[in-house]
Short mmCIF file of C-alpha atoms in Angstrom, two decimals:
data_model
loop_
_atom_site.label_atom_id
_atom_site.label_comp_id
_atom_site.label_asym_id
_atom_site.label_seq_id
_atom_site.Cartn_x
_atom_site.Cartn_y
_atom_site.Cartn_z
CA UNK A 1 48.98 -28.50 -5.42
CA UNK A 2 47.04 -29.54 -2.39
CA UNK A 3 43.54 -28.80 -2.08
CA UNK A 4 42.35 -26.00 0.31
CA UNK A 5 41.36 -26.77 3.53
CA UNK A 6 39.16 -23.99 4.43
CA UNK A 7 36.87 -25.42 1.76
CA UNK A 8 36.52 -28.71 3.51
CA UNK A 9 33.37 -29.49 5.95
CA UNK A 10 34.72 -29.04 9.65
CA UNK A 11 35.38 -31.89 11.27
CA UNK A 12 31.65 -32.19 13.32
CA UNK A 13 29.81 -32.29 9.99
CA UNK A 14 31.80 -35.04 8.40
CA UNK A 15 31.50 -37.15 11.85
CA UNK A 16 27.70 -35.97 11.68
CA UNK A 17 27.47 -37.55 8.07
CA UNK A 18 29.44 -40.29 8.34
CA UNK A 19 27.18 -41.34 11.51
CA UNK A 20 24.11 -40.54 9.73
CA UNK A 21 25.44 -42.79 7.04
CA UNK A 22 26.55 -45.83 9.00
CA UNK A 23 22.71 -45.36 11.10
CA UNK A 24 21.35 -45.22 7.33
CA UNK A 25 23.03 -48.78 6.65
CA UNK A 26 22.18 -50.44 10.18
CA UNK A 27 18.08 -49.43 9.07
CA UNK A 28 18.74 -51.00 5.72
CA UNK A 29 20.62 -54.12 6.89
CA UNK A 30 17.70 -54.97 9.36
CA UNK A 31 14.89 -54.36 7.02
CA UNK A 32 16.03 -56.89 4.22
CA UNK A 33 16.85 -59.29 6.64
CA UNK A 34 13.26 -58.43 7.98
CA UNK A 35 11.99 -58.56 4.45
CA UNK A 36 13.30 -61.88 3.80
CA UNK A 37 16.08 -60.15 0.96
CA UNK A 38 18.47 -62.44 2.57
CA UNK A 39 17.39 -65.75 3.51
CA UNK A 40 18.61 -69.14 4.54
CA UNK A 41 17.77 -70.19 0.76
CA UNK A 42 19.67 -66.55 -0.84
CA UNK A 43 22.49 -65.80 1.24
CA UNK A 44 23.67 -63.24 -0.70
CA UNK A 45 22.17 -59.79 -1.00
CA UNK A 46 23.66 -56.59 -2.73
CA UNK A 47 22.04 -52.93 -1.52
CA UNK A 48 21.66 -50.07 -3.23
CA UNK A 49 20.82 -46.51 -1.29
CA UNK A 50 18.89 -44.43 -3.56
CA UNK A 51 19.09 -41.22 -2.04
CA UNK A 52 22.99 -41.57 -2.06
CA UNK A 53 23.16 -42.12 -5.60
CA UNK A 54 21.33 -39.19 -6.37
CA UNK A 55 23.29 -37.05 -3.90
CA UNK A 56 26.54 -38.19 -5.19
CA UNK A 57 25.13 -37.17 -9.46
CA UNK A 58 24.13 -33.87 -7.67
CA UNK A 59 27.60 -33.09 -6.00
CA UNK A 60 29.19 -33.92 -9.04
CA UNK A 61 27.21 -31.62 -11.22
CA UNK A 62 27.37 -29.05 -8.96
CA UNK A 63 30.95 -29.15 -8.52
CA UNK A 64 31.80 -28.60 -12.39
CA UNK A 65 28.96 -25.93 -12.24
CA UNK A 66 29.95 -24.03 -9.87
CA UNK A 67 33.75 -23.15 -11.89
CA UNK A 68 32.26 -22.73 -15.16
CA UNK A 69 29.44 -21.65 -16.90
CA UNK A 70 30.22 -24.22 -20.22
CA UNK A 71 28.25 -27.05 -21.46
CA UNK A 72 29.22 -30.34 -19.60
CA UNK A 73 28.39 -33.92 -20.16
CA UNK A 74 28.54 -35.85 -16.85
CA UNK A 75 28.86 -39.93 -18.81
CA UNK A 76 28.53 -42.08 -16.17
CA UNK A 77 31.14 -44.90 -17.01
CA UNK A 78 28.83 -47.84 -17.81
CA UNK A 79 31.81 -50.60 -16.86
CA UNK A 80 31.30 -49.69 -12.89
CA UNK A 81 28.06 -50.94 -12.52
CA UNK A 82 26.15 -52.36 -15.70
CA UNK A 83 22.76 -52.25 -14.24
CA UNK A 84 19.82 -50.58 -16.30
CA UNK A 85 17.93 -49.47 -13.55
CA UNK A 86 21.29 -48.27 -12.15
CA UNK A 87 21.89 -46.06 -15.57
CA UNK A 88 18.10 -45.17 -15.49
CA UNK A 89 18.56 -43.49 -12.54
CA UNK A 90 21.50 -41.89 -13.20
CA UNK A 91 19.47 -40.54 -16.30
CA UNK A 92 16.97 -39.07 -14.55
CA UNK A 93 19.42 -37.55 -12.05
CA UNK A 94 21.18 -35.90 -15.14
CA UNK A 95 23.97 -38.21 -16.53
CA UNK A 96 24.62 -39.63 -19.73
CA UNK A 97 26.53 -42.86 -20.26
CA UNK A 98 29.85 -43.69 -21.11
CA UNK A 99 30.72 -47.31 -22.92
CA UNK A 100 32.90 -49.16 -24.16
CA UNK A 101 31.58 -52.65 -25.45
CA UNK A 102 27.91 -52.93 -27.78
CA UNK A 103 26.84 -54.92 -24.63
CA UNK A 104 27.35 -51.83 -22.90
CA UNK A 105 25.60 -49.19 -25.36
CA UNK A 106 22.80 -51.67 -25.72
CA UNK A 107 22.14 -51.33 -22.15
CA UNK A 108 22.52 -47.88 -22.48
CA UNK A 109 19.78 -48.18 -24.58
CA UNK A 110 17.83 -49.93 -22.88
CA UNK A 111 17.96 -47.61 -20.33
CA UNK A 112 16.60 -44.77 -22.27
CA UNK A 113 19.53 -42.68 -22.43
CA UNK A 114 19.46 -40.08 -25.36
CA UNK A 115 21.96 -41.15 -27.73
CA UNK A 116 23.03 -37.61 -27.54
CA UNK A 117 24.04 -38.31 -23.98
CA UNK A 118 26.39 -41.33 -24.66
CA UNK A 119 30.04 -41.46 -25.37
CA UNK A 120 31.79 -44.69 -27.35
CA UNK A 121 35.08 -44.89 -25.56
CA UNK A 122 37.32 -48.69 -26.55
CA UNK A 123 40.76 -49.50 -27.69
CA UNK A 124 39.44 -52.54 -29.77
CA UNK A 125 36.40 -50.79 -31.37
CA UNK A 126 35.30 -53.04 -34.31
CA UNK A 127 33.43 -51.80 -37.97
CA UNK A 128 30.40 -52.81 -36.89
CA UNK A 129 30.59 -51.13 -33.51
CA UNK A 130 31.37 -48.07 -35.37
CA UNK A 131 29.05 -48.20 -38.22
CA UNK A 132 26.29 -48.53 -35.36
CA UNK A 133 27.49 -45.52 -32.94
CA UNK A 134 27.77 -43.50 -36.57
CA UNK A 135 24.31 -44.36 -37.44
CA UNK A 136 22.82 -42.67 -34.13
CA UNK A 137 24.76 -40.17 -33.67
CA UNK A 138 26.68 -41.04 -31.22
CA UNK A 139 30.05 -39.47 -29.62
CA UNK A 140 33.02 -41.23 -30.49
CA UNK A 141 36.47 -41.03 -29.30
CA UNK A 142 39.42 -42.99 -31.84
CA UNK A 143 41.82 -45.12 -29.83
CA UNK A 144 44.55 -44.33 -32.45
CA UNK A 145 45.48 -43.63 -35.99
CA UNK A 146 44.35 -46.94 -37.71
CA UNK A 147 40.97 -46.57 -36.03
CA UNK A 148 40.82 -42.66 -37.29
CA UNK A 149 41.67 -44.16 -40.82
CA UNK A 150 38.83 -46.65 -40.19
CA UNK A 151 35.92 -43.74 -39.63
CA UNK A 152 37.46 -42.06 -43.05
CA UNK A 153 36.26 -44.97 -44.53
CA UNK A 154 32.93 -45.15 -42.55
CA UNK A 155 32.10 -41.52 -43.19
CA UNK A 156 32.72 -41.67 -47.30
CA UNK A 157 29.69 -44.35 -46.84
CA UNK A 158 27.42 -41.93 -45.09
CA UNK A 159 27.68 -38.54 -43.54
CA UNK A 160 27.38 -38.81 -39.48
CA UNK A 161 26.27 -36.26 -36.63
CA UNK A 162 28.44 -37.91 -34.42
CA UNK A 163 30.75 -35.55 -32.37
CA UNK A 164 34.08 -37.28 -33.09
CA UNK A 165 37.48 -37.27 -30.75
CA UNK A 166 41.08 -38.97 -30.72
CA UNK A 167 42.68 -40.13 -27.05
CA UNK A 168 45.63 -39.25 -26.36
CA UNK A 169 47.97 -40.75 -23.58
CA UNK A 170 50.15 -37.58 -22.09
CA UNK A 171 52.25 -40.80 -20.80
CA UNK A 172 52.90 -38.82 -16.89
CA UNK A 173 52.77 -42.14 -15.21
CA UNK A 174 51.02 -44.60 -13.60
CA UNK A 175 49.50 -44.20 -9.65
CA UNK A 176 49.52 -47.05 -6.69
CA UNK A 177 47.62 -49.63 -8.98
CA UNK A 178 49.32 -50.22 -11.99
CA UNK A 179 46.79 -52.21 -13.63
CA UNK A 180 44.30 -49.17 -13.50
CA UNK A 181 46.76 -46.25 -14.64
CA UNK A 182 46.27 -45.72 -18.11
CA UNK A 183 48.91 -43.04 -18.61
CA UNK A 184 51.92 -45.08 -18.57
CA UNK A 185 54.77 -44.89 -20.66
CA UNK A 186 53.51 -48.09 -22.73
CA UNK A 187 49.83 -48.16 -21.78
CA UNK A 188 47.34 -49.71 -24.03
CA UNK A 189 44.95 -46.56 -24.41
CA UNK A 190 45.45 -44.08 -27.08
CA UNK A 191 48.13 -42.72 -28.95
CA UNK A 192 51.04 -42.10 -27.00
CA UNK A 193 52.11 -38.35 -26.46
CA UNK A 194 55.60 -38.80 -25.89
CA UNK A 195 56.74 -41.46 -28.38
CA UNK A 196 59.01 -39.52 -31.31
CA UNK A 197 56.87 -37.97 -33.93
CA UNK A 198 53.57 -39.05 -32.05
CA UNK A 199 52.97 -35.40 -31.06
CA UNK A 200 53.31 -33.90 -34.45
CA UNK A 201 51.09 -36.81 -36.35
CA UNK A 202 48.61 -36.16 -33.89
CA UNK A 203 48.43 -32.31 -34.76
CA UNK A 204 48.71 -33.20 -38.23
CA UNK A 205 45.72 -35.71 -38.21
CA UNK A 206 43.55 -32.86 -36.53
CA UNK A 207 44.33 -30.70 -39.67
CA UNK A 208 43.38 -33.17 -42.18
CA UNK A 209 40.30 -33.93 -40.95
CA UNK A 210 37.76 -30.66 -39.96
CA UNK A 211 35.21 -33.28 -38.55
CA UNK A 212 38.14 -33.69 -35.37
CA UNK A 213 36.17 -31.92 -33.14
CA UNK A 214 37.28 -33.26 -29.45
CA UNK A 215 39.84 -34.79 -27.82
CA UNK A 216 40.10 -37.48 -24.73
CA UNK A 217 42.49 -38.34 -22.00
CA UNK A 218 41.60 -40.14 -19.12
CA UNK A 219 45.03 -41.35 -17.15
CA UNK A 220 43.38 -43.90 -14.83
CA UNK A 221 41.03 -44.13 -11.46
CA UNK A 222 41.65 -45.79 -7.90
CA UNK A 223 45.55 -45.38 -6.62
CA UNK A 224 46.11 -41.64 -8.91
CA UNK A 225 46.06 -38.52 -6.79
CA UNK A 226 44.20 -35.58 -7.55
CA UNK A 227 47.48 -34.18 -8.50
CA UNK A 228 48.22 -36.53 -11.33
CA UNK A 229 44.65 -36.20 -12.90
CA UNK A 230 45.48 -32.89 -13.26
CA UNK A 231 48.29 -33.25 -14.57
CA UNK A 232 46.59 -35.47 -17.44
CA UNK A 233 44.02 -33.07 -18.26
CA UNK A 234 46.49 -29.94 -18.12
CA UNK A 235 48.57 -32.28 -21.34
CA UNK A 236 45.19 -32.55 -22.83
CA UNK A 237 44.41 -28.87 -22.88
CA UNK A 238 47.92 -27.99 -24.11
CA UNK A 239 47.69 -29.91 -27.17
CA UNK A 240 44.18 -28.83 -27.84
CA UNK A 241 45.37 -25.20 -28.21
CA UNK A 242 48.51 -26.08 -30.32
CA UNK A 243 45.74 -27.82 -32.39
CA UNK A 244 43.32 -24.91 -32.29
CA UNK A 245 47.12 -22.98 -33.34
CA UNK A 246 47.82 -24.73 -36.16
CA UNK A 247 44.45 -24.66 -37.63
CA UNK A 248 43.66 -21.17 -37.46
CA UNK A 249 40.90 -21.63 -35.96
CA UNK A 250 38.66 -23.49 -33.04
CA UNK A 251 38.37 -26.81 -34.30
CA UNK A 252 38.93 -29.16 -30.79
CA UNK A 253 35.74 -27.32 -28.89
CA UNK A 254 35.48 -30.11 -26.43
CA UNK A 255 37.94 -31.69 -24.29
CA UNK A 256 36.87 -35.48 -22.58
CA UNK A 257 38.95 -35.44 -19.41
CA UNK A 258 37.76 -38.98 -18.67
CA UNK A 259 36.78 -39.52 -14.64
CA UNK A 260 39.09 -41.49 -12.30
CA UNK A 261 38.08 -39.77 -9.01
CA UNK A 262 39.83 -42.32 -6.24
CA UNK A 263 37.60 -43.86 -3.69
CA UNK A 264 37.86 -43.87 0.15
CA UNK A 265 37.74 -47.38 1.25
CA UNK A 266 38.88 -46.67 5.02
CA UNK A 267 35.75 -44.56 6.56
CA UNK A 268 31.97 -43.67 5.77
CA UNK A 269 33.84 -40.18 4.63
CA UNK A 270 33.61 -39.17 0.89
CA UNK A 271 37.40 -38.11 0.30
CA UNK A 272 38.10 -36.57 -1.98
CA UNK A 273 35.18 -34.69 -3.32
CA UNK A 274 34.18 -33.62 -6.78
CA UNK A 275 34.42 -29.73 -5.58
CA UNK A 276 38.15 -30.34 -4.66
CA UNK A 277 38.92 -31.94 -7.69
CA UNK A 278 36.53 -29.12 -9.87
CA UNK A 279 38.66 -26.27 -7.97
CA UNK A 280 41.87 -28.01 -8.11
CA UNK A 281 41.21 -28.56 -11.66
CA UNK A 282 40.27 -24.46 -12.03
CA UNK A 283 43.10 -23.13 -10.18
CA UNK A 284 46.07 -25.58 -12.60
CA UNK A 285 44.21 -24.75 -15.79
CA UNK A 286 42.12 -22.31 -15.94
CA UNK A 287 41.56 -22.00 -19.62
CA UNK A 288 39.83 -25.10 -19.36
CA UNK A 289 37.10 -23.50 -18.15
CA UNK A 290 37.13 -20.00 -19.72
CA UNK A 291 33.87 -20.70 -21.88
CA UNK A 292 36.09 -21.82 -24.74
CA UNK A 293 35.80 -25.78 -24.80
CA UNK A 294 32.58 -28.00 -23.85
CA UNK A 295 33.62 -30.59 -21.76
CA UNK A 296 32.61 -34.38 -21.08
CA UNK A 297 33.19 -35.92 -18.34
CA UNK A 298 33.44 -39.76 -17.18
CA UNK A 299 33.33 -40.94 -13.45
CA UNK A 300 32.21 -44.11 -12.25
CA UNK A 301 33.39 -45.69 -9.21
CA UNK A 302 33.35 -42.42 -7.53
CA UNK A 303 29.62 -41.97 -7.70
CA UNK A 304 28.41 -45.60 -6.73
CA UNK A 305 30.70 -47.03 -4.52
CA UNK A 306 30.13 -45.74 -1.18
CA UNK A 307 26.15 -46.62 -1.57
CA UNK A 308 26.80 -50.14 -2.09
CA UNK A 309 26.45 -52.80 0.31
CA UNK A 310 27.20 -57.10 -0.10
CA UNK A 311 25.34 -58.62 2.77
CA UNK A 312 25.87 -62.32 3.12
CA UNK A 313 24.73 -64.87 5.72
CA UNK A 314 27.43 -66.90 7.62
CA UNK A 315 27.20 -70.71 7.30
CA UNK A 316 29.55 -71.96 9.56
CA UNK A 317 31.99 -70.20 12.55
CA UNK A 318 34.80 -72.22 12.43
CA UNK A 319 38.62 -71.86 14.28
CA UNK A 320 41.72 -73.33 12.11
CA UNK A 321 45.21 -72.62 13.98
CA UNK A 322 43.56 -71.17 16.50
CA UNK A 323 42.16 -68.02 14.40
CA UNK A 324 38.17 -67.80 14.56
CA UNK A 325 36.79 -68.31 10.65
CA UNK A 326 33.29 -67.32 9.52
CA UNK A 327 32.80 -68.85 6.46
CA UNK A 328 29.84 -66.85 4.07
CA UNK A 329 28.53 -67.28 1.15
CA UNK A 330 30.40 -63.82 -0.42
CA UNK A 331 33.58 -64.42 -1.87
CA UNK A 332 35.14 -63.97 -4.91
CA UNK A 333 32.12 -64.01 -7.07
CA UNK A 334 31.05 -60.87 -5.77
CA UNK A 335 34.22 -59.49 -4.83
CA UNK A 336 36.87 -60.97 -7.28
CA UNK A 337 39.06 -57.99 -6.98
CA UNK A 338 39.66 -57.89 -3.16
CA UNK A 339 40.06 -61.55 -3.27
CA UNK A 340 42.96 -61.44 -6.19
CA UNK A 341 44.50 -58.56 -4.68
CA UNK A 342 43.56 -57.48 -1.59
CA UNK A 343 46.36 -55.23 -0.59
CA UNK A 344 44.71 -52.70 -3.31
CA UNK A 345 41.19 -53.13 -3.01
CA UNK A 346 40.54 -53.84 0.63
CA UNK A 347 37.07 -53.70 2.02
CA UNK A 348 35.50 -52.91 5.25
CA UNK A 349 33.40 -55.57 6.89
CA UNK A 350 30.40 -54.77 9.51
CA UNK A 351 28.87 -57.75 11.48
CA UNK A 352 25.53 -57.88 12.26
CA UNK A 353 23.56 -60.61 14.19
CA UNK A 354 20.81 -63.16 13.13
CA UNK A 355 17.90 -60.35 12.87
CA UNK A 356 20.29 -57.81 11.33
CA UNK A 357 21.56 -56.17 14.60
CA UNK A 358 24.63 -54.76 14.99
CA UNK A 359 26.79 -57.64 16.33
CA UNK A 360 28.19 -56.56 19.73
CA UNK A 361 31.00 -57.83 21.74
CA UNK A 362 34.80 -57.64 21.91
CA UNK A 363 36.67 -57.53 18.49
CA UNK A 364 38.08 -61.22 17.76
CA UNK A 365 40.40 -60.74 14.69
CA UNK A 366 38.74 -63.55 12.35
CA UNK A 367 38.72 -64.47 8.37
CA UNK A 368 35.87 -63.80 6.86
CA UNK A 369 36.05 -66.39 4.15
CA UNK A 370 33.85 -67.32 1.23
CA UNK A 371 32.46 -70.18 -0.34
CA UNK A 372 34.81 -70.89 -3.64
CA UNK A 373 36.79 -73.60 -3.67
CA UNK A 374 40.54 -72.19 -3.03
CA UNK A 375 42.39 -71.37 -0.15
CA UNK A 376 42.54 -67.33 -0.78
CA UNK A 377 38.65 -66.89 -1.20
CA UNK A 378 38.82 -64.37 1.69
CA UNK A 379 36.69 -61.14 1.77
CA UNK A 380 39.13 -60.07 5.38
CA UNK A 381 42.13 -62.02 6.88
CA UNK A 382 42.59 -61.03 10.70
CA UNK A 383 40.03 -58.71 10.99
CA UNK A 384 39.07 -57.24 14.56
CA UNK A 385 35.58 -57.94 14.80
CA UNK A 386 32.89 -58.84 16.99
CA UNK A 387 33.02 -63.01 17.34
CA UNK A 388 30.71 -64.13 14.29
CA UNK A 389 28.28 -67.03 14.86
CA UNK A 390 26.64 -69.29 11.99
CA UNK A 391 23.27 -67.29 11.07
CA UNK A 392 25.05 -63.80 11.42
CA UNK A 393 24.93 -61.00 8.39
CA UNK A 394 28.08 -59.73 7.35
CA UNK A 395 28.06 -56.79 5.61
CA UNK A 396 30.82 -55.70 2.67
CA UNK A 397 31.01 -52.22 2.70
CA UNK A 398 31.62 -49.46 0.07
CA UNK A 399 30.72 -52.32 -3.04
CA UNK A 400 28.34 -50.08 -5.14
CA UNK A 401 30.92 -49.88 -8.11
CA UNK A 402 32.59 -53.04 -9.56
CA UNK A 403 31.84 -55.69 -6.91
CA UNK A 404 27.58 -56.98 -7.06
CA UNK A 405 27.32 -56.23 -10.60
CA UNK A 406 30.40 -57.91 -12.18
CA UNK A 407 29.69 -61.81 -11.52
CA UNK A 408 32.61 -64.10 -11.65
CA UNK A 409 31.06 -67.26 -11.97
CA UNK A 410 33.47 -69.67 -9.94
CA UNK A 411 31.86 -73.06 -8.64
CA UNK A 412 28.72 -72.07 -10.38
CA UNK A 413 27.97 -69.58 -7.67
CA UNK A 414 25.00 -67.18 -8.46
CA UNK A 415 24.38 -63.89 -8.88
CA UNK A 416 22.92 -62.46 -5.76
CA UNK A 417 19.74 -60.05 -5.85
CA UNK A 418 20.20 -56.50 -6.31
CA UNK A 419 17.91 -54.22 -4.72
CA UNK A 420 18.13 -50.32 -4.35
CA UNK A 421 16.26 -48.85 -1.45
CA UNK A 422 14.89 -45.75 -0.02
CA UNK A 423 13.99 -44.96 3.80
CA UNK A 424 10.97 -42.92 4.61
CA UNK A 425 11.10 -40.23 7.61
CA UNK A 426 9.04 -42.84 9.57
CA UNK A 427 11.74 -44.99 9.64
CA UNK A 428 10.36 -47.26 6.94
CA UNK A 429 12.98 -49.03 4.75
CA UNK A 430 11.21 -50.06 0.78
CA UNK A 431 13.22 -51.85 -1.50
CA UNK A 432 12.78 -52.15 -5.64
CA UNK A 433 14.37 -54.83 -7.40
CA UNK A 434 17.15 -54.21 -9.43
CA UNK A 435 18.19 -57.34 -10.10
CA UNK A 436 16.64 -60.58 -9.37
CA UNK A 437 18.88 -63.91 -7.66
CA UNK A 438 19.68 -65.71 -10.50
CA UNK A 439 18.09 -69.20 -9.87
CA UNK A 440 20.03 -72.89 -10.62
CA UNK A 441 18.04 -73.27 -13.79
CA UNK A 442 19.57 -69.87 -15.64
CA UNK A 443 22.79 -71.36 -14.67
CA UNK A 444 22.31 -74.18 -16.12
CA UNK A 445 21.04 -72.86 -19.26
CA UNK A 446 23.78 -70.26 -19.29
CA UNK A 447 25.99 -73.55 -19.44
CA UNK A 448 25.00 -74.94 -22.47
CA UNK A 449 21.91 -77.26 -20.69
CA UNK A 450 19.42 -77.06 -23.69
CA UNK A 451 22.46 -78.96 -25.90
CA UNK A 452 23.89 -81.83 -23.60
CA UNK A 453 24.56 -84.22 -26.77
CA UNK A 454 26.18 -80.93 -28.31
CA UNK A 455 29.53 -82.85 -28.29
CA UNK A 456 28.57 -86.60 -28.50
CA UNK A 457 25.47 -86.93 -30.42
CA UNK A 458 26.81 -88.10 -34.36
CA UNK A 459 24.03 -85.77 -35.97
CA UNK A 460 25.14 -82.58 -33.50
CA UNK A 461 28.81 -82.34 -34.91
CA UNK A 462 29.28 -80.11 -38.47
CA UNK A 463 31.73 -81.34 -40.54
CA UNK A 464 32.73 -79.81 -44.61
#
């Protein structure tokens, strides 16, 4: 079902936001360079707008409440940008947290998030991780079977307030990117819908344990239409009430319908929204949000991405077969998935000049290259863009989610700076800190520098 079209903004307030937006980023581009955020000695910046985040949390909480009047637990995946100040703010603007690793949930943690608030979500969940989300009461969704059989164990040791859930894989097939559709006929996540018997020992687990009180699906993120999500969740909701059946009663009172809103990586515009995906969701199963079932929820990309920005310096301006190159310090530690597969996460590049100005001039396609050492450490090929010269700002676009905060540490490179910022009415542009350049020493140290004779010193190497 397509969404409807009379709900969408006309076409003057989308251009109106989108060039509001793209003004918003030119402000913020000049003031770090201004600010000395991106120097000659750090070449690498990320940006983080503030008051975009916070918009984003709001449209998606709005958007659920506005078709139902039922508890809902916006989790913030934790995987799409593993910042604490990040999930701090995402706190404060009303979101839990979602994770999936105990480096995750620790930073969870540490960013204050109510335990209450946090969902345990892994295929590979071990004891220990268990035991711990158990302990404080956290919600936790079973991968499959063996894991269920696990938490039998754990709750004979000592009784738990955790809400507990099973995922389930309605196996309706995978979207544009296979490596990020998790509904698949043989995907990794959860027990497998389809498979003979599966269906039935699913029900049947449900029955013999009264503490089964939710159930997950999540069938994947960038490449699935709206239309395929649905489809997910509608398999999701179909079992719970054959559950609900067979027990006589309401046992499954909350459905996790995972996140997986795609992102717009062509324009400024924020396609598709969490109202058409809310209404969509309303109008192809309604009894999801009847009042019956609580519901989590567990977006992350979607509500970070477009407020991100990678701003880099360019080193050199170089030609090689007579195609213009501007060679950066951005590449694949920053943006290792556009650089391994660009075809299905390109990104949008804006040039800027030497003070952080717009770059102006006829567009020259050029590479925009990076600094690792091998050959496809390109964040554009071809691109139509105003000529770059060494000392220009180049600006990766839409790089909020999954790009600044996942460091891929190739050649040693480090991590650049994170800082979210805010602009005042007067035009005013302050930044905070999210994330400080990581300097040559931590890398060092990160690489073992404190134990040099680890390996050749007699007295360093253990033996029986």
């Amino acid at each position: 079902m397509a969404s409807d079209r009379r709900d969408q903004a006309p076409p003057e307030a989308v251009r109106a936001l989108r060039e509001a937006r793209a003004a918003a980023r030119d402000q913020a581009v000049r003031a770090a360079v201004d600010q000395a955020l991106l120097t000659e000695d750090e070449p690498v910046a990320a940006l983080l707008d503030l008051a975009g985040v916070r918009a984003s949390a709001a449209a998606l909480r709005a958007a659920f409440a506005d078709v139902t009047d039922a508890p809902v637990l916006h989790a913030f995946a934790v995987k799409a940008c593993p910042l604490v100040p990040v999930l701090r703010l995402l706190y404060e603007a009303g979101l839990g947290a979602e994770v999936a690793s105990p480096g995750e949930l620790a930073l969870a943690r540490a960013a204050g998030v109510d335990p209450a608030r946090i969902v345990l979500d892994s295929p590979a969940k071990t004891p220990a991780e268990l035991r711990e989300a158990l302990a404080l009461g956290i919600a936790v969704n079973a991968d499959n079977t063996q894991e269920l059989a696990r938490i039998d164990a754990l709750l004979d040791e000592a009784p738990s307030a955790s809400p507990l859930g099973l995922r389930v894989n309605p196996q309706i097939g995978g979207g544009t990117i296979d490596a990020l559709s998790t509904a698949t006929p043989t995907s990794k996540f959860g027990v497998a819908l389809r498979d003979e018997g599966a269906r039935a020992r699913v029900v049947q687990a449900y029955l013999d344990r009264p503490w089964l009180t939710r159930l997950h699906t999540h069938s994947g993120s960038q490449g699935l239409p709206l239309s395929l999500l649905v489809t997910g969740v509608r398999a999701a909701y179909e079992l719970a009430e054959e559950i609900n059946a067979a027990a006589g009663r309401r046992q499954v009172d909350t459905l996790d319908i995972g996140g997986g809103l795609p992102v717009n990586f062509a324009s400024d515009e924020e396609t598709p929204t969490y109202a058409e995906y809310a209404r969509l969701l309303a109008a192809e199963v309604p009894g999801l949000f009847d009042g019956r079932y609580g519901l989590v929820t567990e977006f992350g990309r979607s509500l970070l991405a477009k407020h991100g920005t990678v701003l880099a310096r360019v080193e050199y301006a170089k030609t090689s077969g007579s195609r213009p190159i501007a060679v950066t310090h951005a590449g694949v530690q920053v943006a290792t998935r556009t650089v391994y597969d660009p075809t299905s996460w390109p990104l949008r590049i804006a040039a800027y000049d030497a003070e952080g100005l717009p770059r102006t001039g006829p567009a020259v396609d050029q590479d925009v290259a990076g600094p690792a050492c091998f050959a496809g450490d390109l964040l554009a090929v071809a691109r139509p863009l105003p000529l770059l010269r060494p000392g220009d700002v180049v600006a990766a676009l839409d790089t909020g989610a999954y790009y600044f905060a996942h460091h891929y540490a190739y050649n040693s490179l480090p991590r650049p700076g994170v800082y979210g910022y805010t602009a005042d009415g007067d035009g005013t542009v302050r930044f905070a800190t999210v994330r400080p350049p990581q300097t040559v020493a931590e890398i060092v140290a990160e690489a073992g520098g404190g134990h040099p004779d680890a390996l050749t010193h007699p007295d360093a190497l253990v033996t029986d």
